[in-house]
Coordinates of C-alpha atoms in Angstrom, one line a residue:
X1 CA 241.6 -271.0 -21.9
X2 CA 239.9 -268.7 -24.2
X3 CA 238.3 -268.6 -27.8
X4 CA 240.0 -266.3 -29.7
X5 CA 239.3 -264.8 -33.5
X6 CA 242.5 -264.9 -35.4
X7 CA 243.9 -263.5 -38.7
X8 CA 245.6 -266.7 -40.1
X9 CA 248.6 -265.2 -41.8
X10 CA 249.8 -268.4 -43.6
X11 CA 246.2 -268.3 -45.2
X12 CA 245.7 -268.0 -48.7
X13 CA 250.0 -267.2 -48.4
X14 CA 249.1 -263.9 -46.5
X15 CA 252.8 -263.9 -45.1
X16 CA 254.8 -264.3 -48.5
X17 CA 253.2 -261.9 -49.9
X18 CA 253.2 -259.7 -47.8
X19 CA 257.1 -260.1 -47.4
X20 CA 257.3 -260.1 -51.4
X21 CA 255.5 -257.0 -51.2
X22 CA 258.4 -254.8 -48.8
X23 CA 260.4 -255.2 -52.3
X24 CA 257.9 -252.2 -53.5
X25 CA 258.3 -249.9 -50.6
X26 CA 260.7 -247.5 -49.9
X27 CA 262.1 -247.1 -46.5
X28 CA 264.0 -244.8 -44.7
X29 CA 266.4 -245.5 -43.2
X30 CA 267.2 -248.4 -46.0
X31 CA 267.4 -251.0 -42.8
X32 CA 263.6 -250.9 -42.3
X33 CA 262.9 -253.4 -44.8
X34 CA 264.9 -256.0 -43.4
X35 CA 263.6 -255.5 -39.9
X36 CA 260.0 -255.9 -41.3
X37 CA 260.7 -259.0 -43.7
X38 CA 262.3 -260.4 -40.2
X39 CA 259.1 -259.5 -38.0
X40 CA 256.8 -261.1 -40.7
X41 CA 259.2 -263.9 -40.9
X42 CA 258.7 -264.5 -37.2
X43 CA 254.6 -263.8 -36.9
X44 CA 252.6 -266.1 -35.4
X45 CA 248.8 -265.8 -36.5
X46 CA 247.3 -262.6 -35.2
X47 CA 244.7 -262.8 -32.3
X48 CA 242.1 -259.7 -33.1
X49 CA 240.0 -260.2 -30.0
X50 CA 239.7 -258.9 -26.9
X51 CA 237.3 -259.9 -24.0
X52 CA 236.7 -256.2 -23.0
X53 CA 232.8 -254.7 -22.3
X54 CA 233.5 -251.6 -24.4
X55 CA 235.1 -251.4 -28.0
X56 CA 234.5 -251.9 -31.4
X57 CA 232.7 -255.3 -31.8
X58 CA 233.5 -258.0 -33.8
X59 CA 230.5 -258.8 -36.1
X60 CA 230.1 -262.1 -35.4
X61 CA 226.7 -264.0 -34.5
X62 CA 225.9 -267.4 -32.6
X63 CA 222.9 -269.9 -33.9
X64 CA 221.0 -270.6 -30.2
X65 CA 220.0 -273.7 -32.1
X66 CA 223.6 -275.2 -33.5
X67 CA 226.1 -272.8 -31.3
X68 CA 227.9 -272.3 -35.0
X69 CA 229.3 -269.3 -35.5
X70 CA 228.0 -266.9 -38.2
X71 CA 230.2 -263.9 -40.1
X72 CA 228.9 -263.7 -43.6
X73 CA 228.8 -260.4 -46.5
X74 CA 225.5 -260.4 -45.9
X75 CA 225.5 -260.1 -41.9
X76 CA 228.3 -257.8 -42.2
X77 CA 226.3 -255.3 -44.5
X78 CA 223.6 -255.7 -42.0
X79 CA 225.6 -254.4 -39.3
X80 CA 227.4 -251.8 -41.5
X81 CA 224.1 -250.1 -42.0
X82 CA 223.2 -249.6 -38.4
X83 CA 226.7 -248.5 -37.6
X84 CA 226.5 -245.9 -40.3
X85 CA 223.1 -244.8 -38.9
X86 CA 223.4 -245.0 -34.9
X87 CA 227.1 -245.6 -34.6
X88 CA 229.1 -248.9 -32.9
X89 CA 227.1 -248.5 -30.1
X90 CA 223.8 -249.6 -31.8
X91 CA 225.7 -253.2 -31.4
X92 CA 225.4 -252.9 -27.3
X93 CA 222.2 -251.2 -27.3
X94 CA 220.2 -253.9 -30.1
X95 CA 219.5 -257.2 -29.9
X96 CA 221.0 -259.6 -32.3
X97 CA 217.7 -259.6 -34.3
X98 CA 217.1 -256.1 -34.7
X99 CA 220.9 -255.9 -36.2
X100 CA 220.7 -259.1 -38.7
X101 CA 218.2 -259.0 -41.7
X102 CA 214.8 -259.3 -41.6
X103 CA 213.9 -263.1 -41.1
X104 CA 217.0 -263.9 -40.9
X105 CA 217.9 -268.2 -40.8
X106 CA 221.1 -269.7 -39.9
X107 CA 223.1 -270.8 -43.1
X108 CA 224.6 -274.1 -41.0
X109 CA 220.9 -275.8 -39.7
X110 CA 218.4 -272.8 -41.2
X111 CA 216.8 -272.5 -37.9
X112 CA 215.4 -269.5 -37.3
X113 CA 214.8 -269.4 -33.0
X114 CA 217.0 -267.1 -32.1
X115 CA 220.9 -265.5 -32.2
X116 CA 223.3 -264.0 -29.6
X117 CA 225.6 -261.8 -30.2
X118 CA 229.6 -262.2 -30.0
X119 CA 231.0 -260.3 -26.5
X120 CA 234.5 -259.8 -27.6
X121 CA 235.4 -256.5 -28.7
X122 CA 238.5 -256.1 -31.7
X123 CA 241.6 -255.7 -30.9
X124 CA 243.0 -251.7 -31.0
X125 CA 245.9 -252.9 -33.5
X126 CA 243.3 -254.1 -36.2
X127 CA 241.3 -251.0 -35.9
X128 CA 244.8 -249.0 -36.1
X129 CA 245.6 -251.8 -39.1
X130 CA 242.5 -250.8 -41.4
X131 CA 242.7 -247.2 -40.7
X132 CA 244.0 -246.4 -44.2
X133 CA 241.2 -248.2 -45.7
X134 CA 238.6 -246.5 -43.6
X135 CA 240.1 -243.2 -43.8
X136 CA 241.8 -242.3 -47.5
X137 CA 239.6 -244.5 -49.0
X138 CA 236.5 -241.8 -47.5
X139 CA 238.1 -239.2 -47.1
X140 CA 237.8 -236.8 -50.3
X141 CA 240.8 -234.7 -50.3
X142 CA 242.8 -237.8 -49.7
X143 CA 244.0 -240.6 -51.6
X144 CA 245.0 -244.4 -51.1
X145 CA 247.3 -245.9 -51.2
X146 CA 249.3 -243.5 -48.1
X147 CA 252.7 -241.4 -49.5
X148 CA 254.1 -242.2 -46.2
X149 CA 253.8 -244.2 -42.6
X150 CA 255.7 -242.2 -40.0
X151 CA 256.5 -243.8 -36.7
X152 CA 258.9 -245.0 -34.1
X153 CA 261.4 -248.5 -34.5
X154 CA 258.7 -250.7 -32.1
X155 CA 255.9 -250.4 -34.8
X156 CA 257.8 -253.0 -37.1
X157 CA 255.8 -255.1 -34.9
X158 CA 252.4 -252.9 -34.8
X159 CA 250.9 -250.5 -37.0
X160 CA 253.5 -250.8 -39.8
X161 CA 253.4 -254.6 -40.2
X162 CA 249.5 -254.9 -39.1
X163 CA 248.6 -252.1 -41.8
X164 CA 250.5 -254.3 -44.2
X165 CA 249.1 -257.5 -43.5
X166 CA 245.3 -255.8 -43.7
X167 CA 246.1 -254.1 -47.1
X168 CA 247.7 -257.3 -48.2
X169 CA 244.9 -259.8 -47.3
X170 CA 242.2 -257.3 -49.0
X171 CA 243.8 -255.3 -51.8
X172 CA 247.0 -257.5 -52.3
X173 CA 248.7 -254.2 -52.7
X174 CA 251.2 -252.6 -49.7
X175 CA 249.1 -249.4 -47.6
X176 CA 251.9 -247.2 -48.3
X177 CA 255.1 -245.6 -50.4
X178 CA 256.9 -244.5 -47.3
X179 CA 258.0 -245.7 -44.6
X180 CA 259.8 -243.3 -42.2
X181 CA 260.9 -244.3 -38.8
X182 CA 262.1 -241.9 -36.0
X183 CA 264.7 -242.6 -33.2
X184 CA 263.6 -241.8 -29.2
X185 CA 264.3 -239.1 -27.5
X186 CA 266.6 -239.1 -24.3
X187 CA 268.0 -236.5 -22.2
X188 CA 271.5 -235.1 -22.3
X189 CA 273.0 -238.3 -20.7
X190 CA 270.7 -240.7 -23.2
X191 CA 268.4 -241.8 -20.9
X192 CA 264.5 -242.5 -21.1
X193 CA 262.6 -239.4 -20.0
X194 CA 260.3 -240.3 -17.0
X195 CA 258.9 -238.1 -14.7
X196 CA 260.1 -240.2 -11.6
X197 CA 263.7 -239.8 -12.7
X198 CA 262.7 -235.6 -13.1
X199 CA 264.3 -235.6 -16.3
X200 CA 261.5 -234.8 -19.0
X201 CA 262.1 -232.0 -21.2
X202 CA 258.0 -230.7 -21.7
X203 CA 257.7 -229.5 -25.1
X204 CA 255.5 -226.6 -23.7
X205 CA 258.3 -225.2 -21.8
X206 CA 260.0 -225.0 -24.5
X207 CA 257.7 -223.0 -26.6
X208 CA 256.9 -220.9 -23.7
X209 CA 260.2 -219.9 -23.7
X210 CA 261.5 -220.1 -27.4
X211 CA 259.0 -220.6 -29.6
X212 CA 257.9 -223.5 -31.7
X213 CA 260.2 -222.8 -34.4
X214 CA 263.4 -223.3 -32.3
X215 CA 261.9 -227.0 -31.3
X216 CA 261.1 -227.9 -34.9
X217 CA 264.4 -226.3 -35.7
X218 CA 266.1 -228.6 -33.1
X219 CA 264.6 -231.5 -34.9
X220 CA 265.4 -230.6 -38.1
X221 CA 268.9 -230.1 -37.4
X222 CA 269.6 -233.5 -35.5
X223 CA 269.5 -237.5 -37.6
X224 CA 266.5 -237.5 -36.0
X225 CA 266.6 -241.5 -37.3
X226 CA 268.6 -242.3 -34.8
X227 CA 267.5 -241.5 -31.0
X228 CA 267.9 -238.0 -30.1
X229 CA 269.1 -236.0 -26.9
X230 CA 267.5 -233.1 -25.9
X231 CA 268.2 -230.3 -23.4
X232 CA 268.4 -226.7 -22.8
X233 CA 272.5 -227.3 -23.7
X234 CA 271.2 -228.6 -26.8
X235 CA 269.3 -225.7 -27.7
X236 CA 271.7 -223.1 -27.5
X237 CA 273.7 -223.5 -30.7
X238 CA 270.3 -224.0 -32.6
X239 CA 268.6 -220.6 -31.1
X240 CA 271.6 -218.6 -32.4
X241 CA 271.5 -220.5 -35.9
X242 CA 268.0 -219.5 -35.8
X243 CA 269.2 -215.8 -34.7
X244 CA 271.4 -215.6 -38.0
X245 CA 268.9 -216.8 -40.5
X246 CA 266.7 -214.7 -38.7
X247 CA 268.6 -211.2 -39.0
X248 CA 269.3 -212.2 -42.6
X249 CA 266.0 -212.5 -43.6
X250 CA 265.4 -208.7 -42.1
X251 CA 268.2 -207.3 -43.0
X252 CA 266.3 -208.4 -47.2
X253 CA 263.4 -207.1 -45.6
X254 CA 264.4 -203.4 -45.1
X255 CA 266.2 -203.4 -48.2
X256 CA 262.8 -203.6 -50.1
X257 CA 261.0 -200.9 -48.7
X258 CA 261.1 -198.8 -52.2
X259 CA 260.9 -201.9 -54.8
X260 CA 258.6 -203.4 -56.9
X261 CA 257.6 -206.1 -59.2
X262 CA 258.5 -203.2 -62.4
X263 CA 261.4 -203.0 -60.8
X264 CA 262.9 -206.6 -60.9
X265 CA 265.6 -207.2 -63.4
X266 CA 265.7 -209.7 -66.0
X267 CA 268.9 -211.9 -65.1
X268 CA 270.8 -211.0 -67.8
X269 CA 271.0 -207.7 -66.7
X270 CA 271.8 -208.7 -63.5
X271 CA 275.5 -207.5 -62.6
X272 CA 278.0 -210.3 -62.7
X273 CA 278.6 -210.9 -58.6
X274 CA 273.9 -210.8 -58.6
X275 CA 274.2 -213.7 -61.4
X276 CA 276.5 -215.3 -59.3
X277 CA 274.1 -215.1 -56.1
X278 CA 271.3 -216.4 -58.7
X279 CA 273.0 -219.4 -60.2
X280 CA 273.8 -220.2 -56.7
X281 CA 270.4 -220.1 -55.4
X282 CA 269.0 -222.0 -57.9
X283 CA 271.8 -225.0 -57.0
X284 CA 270.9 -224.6 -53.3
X285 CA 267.7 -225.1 -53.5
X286 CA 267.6 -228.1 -55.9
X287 CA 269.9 -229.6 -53.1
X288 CA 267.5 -228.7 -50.9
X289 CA 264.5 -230.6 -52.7
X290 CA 266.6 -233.9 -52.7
X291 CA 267.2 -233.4 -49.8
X292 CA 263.6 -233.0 -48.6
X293 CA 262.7 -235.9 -50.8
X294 CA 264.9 -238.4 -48.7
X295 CA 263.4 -236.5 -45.3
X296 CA 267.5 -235.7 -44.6
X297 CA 266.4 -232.8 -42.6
X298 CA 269.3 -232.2 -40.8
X299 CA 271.1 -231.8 -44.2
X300 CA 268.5 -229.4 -45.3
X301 CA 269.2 -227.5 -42.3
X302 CA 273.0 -227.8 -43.0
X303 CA 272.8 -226.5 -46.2
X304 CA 270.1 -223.5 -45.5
X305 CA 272.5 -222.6 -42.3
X306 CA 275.8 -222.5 -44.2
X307 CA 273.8 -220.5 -47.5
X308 CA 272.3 -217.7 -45.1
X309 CA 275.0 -217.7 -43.0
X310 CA 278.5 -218.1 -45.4
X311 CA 277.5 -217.3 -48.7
X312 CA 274.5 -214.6 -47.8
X313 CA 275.5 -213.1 -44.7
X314 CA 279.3 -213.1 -44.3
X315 CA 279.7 -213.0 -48.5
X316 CA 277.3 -211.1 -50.3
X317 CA 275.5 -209.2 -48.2
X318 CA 278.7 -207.6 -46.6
X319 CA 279.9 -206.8 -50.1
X320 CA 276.9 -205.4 -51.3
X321 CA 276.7 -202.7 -48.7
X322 CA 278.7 -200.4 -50.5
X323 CA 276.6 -200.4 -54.0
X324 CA 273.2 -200.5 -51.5
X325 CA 274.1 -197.4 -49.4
X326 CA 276.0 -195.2 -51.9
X327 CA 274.2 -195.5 -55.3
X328 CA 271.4 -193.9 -57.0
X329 CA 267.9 -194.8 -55.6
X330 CA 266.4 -196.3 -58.9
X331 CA 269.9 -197.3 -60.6
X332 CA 270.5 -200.6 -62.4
X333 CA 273.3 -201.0 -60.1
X334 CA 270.6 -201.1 -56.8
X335 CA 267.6 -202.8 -58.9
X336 CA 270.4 -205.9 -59.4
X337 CA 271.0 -206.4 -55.7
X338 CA 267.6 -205.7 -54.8
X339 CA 266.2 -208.0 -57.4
X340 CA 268.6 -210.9 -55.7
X341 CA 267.3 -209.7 -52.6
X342 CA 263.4 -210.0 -53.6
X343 CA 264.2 -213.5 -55.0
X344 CA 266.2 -214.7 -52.5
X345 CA 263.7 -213.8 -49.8
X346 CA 260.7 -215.5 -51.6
X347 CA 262.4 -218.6 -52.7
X348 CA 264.1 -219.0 -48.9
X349 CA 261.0 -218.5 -47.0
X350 CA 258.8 -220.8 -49.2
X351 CA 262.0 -223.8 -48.8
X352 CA 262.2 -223.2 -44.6
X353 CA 258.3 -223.1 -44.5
X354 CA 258.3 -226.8 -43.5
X355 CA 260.7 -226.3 -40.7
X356 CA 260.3 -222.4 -39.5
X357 CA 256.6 -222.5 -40.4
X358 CA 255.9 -219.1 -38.4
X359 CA 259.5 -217.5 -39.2
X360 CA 258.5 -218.4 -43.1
X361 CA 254.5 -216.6 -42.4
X362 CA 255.8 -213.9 -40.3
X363 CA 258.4 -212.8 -43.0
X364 CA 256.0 -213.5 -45.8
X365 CA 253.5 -211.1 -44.0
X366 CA 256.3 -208.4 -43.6
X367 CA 256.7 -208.7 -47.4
X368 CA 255.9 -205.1 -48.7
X369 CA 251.9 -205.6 -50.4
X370 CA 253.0 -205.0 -54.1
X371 CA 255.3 -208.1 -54.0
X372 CA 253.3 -210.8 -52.8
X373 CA 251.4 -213.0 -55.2
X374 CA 249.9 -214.6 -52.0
X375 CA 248.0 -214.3 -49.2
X376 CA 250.1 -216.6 -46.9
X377 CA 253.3 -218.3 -48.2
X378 CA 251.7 -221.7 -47.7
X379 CA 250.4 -221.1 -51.0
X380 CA 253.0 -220.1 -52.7
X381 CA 254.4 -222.9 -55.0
X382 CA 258.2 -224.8 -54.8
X383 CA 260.2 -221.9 -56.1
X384 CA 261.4 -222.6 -59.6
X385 CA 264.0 -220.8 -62.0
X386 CA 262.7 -221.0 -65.8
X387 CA 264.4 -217.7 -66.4
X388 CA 267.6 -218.8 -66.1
X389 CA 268.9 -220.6 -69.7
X390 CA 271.4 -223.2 -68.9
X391 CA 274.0 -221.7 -71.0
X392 CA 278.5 -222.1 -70.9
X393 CA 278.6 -218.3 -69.2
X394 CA 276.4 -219.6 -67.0
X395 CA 279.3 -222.2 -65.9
X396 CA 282.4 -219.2 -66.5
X397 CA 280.2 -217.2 -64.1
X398 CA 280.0 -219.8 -60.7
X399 CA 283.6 -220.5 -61.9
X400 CA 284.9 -216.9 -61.8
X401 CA 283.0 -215.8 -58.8
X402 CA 284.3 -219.1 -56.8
X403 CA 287.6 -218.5 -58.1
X404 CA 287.6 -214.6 -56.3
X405 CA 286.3 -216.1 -53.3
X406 CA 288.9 -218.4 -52.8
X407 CA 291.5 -215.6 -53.2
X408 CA 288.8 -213.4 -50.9
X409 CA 289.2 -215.8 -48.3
X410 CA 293.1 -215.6 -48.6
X411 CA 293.0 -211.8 -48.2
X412 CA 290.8 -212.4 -44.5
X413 CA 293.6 -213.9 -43.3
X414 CA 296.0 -211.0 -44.4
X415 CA 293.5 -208.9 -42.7
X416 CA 293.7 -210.2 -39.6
X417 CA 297.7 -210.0 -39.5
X418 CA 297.6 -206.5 -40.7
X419 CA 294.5 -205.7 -37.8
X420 CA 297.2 -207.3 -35.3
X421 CA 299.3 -205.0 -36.3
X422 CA 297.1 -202.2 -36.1
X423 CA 297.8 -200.9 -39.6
X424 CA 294.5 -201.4 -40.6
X425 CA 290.4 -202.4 -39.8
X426 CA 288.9 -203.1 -42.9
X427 CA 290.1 -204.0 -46.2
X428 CA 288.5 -201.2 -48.1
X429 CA 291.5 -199.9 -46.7
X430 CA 294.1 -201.8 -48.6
X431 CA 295.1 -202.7 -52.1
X432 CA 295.7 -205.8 -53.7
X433 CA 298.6 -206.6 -55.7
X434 CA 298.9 -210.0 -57.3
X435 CA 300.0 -212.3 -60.3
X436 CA 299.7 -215.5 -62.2
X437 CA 302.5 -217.6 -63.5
X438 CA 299.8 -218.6 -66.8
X439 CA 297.1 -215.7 -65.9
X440 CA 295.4 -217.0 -69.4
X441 CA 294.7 -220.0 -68.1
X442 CA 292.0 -218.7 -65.5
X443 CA 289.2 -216.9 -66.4
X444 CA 289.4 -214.7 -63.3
X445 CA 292.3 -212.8 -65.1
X446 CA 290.4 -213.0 -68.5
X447 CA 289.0 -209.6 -69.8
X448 CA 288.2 -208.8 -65.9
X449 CA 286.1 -205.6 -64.8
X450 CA 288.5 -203.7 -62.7
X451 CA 285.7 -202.5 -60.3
X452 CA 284.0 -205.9 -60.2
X453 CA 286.8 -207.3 -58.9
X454 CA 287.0 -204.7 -56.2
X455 CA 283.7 -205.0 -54.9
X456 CA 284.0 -208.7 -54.7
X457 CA 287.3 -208.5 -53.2
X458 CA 286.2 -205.7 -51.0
X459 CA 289.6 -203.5 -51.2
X460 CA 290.1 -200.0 -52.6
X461 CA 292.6 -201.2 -55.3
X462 CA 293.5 -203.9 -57.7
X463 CA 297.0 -204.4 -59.2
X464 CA 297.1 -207.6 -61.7
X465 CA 300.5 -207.4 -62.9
X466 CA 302.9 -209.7 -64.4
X467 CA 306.3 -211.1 -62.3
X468 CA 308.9 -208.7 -63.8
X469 CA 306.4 -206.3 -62.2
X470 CA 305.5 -207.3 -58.8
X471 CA 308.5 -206.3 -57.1
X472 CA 308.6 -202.7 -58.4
X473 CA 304.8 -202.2 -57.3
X474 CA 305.4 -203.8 -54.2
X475 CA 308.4 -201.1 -53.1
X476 CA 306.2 -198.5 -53.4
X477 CA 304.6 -199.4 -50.2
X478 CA 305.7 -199.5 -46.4
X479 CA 307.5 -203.0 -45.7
X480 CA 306.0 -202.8 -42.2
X481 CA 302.0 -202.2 -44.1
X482 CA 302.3 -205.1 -46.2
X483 CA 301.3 -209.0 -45.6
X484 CA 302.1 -211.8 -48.8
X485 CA 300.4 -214.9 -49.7
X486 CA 299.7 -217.1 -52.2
X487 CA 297.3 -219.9 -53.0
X488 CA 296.4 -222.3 -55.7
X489 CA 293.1 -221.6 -57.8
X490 CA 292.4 -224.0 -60.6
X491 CA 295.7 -225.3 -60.2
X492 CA 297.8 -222.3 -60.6
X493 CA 299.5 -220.5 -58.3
X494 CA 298.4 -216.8 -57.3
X495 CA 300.9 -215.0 -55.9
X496 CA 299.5 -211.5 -53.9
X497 CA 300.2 -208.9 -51.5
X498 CA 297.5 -207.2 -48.9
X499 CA 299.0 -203.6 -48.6
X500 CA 297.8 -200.4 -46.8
X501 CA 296.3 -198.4 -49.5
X502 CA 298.3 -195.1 -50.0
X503 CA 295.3 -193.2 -51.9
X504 CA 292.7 -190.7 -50.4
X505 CA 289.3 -192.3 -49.0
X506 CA 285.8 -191.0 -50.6
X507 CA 284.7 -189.4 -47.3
X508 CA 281.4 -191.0 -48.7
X509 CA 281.7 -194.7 -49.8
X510 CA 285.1 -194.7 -48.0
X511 CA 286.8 -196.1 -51.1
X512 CA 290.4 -195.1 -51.5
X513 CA 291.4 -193.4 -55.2
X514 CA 294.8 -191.7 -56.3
X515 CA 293.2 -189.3 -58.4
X516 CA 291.3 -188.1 -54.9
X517 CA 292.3 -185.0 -53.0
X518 CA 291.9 -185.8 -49.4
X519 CA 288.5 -185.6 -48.1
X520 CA 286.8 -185.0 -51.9
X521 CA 283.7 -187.4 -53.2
X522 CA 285.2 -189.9 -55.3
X523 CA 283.7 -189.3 -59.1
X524 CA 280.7 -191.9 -59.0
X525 CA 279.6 -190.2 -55.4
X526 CA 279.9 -186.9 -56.8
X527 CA 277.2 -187.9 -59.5
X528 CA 275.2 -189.6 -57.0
X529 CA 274.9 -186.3 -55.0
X530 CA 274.3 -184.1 -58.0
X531 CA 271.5 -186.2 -59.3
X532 CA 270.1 -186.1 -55.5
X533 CA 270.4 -182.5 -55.2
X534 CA 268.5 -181.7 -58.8
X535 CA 265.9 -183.9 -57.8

């Protein structure tokens, strides 16, 4: 009933290449490309006009003398010049001579009596279509073509396949890398949020209540690819997640009050449980930056949770406490934690930044002045580690610590028998007697550090022995104080016994010794205190 402008999309095989051209795209998920080949499979020709009084006109011009229609480089750059000067509107507010070129004749029947101007206005989707060409083209801290298109599943069918079919038609090239393409999101029973139905979840309230990090925290932690459900049952796990990473990242914080860059040790110095904590970083966040790469978020998140949570918190931090609280101020044995401590904290803020962007500021701020490099940790770069020299010790050392943390985990389970029982609370409180069938075959039991071994493990006492001597060492303690295990660690069988320790506690560091009279310092204590007092 109406003239219409079209884009022809069989024209000049508009269509096939365009479908030839989702080869060189990535998409995420993979499914996207088929969906799009399908929609451009399925186009018909693409109507671009719209009879609306208000928009952004179509540049076309009528001859009053042949009715032909006239869209030509030249009448285009005509227009282009008032629209840079006076904006779109100069095309309602002209007449059709004042925006064509001086003298201007009709190319069909060179007549020269007059011109109107088309009515119809263009169609939002084209404008939406050419928006990377009018913007990263101009824009000067930008570049085209885009790194990635981010939108919902319905703009297969819009912006996504009319940005395509633009870019194609004029640059034969695709608009983008990326495409990324987001699920909806429902409430707790998977329904469309509508006001009507009272069920919408406002975003403000949210933040009002939480904070914008727990939202994007939400988001990170869910496939947001497929569609999401959302409500304040939803947020409850993710605000204490966020609690934990939180209190982690203070509890690095007030451990750095008296350190600074001249005291960071080089990692070879490090002791061997702070290499450990290195070698691991580094391997998280590498997973991390894959993981990013791909936009697996909720993975990230995964990964970032169970580091600061298991292997931080509940791991390395708890064992630490001990060498934090009870040794010398400036000793090696202090600089080593708090070195993993400074590192840690950097490299973990800059790697949430994208999710916890004001957590990652707000900590960066709290940083002590003499160990930032930055002003804000948005410019701080993807933390690297060149220090560390891929080396076989390297491997011996993620192998030896995992190996203790297996048995470590082992001993929890004592604990809690022996807690049951209540023999004991803690197992600095206990000793550990254990053997190997073939101890030479793990490096656990290979030129080990005694005291190492007990800070790892967390208990007073360490008794590797061999099977002729289990028993005996094992009758020397109360049958009703003892719990027995075993577990296999690189495929050998570790046979052990959690016992109530039978030595003196350091009325200090609370670690029991047999050479200890009851209530004395234990001999590293004792030297802490005299090199306190002479100060």
């Amino acid at each position: 009933a109406t003239e219409q402008w079209f884009v022809g999309v069989d024209h000049q095989d508009l269509r096939k290449k365009s479908i030839a051209a989702c080869k060189k795209i990535q998409w995420f998920p993979g499914w996207g490309e088929g969906r799009m080949r399908a929609s451009l499979e399925q186009r018909p020709d693409w109507c671009i006009s719209r009879q609306r009084v208000w928009g952004v006109p179509l540049p076309v011009f009528y001859c009053l003398s042949c009715e032909k229609a006239i869209v030509s480089k030249e009448t285009v750059e005509s227009v282009k010049r008032h629209f840079l000067k006076e904006g779109a509107d100069s095309w309602f507010s002209k007449s059709a001579e004042e925006l064509l070129p001086s003298g201007y004749s009709c190319p069909f029947c060179q007549s020269q009596k007059g011109f109107r101007k088309e009515n119809d206005i263009f169609d939002v989707w084209f404008e939406s279509g050419v928006s990377h060409l009018a913007v990263l083209e101009h824009h000067p801290s930008l570049s085209w073509p885009s790194h990635l298109y981010l939108e919902g599943p319905d703009q297969y069918r819009g912006w996504f396949q009319v940005s395509l079919l633009s870019s194609m038609a004029v640059k034969e090239v695709p608009p983008y890398h990326q495409v990324l393409t987001h699920g909806w999101t429902l409430d707790l029973e998977g329904k469309a949020m509508h006001k009507s139905l009272g069920n919408v979840i406002d975003p403000m309230d949210v933040l009002k209540e939480h904070g914008a990090d727990i939202l994007r925290l939400f988001f990170a932690s869910v496939e947001f690819k497929n569609d999401v459900r959302i409500g304040k049952e939803a947020l409850t796990p993710v605000i204490e997640s966020y609690r934990k990473i939180r209190n982690t990242f203070r509890y690095f914080l007030a451990n750095l009050y008296d350190f600074d860059k001249n005291d960071i040790l080089s990692f070879e110095n490090l002791n061997l449980i702070d290499k450990w904590s290195i070698l691991n970083l580094e391997k998280i966040i590498n997973k991390i930056k894959n993981n990013y790469d791909k936009y697996e978020f909720q993975l990230v998140y995964s990964i970032l949770n169970k580091f600061i949570v298991n292997d931080m918190s509940n791991f390395y931090i708890d064992i630490l406490k001990d060498r934090l609280y009870t040794s010398v101020p400036n000793s090696k044995d202090r600089r080593s934690a708090q070195t993993v401590f400074y590192t840690t904290l950097i490299s973990l803020a800059s790697v949430i930044y994208p999710i916890l962007s004001f957590t990652a500021e707000e900590i960066y701020q709290s940083i002590p002045e003499k160990l930032k490099n930055e002003k804000s940790i948005a410019l701080l770069d993807w933390p690297v580690f060149p220090y560390i020299k891929e080396t076989k010790i390297n491997n011996m050392i993620i192998n030896y610590v995992d190996n203790i943390i297996e048995i470590r985990k082992t001993l929890k389970k004592l604990l809690e028998n022996l807690k049951n029982k209540n023999i004991v609370k803690k197992l600095i409180e206990t000793d550990l007697i254990l053997f190997v069938e073939n101890p030479s075959n793990l490096f656990i039991f290979d030129n080990y550090n005694k005291n190492e071994l007990e800070e790892i493990l967390s208990v007073s006492n360490i008794f590797i022995t061999k099977k002729e001597e289990f028993q005996n060492i094992i009758n020397n303690y109360n049958k009703n104080e003892i719990e027995y295990s075993s577990l296999t660690v690189n495929n050998e069988k570790v046979y052990l016994v959690l016992a109530k320790t039978k030595a003196n506690a350091c009325s200090r560091c609370f670690k029991s010794f047999y050479n200890l009279e009851s209530s004395d310092l234990c001999q590293k204590c004792a030297n802490v205190i005299n090199k306190l007092v002479s100060k």
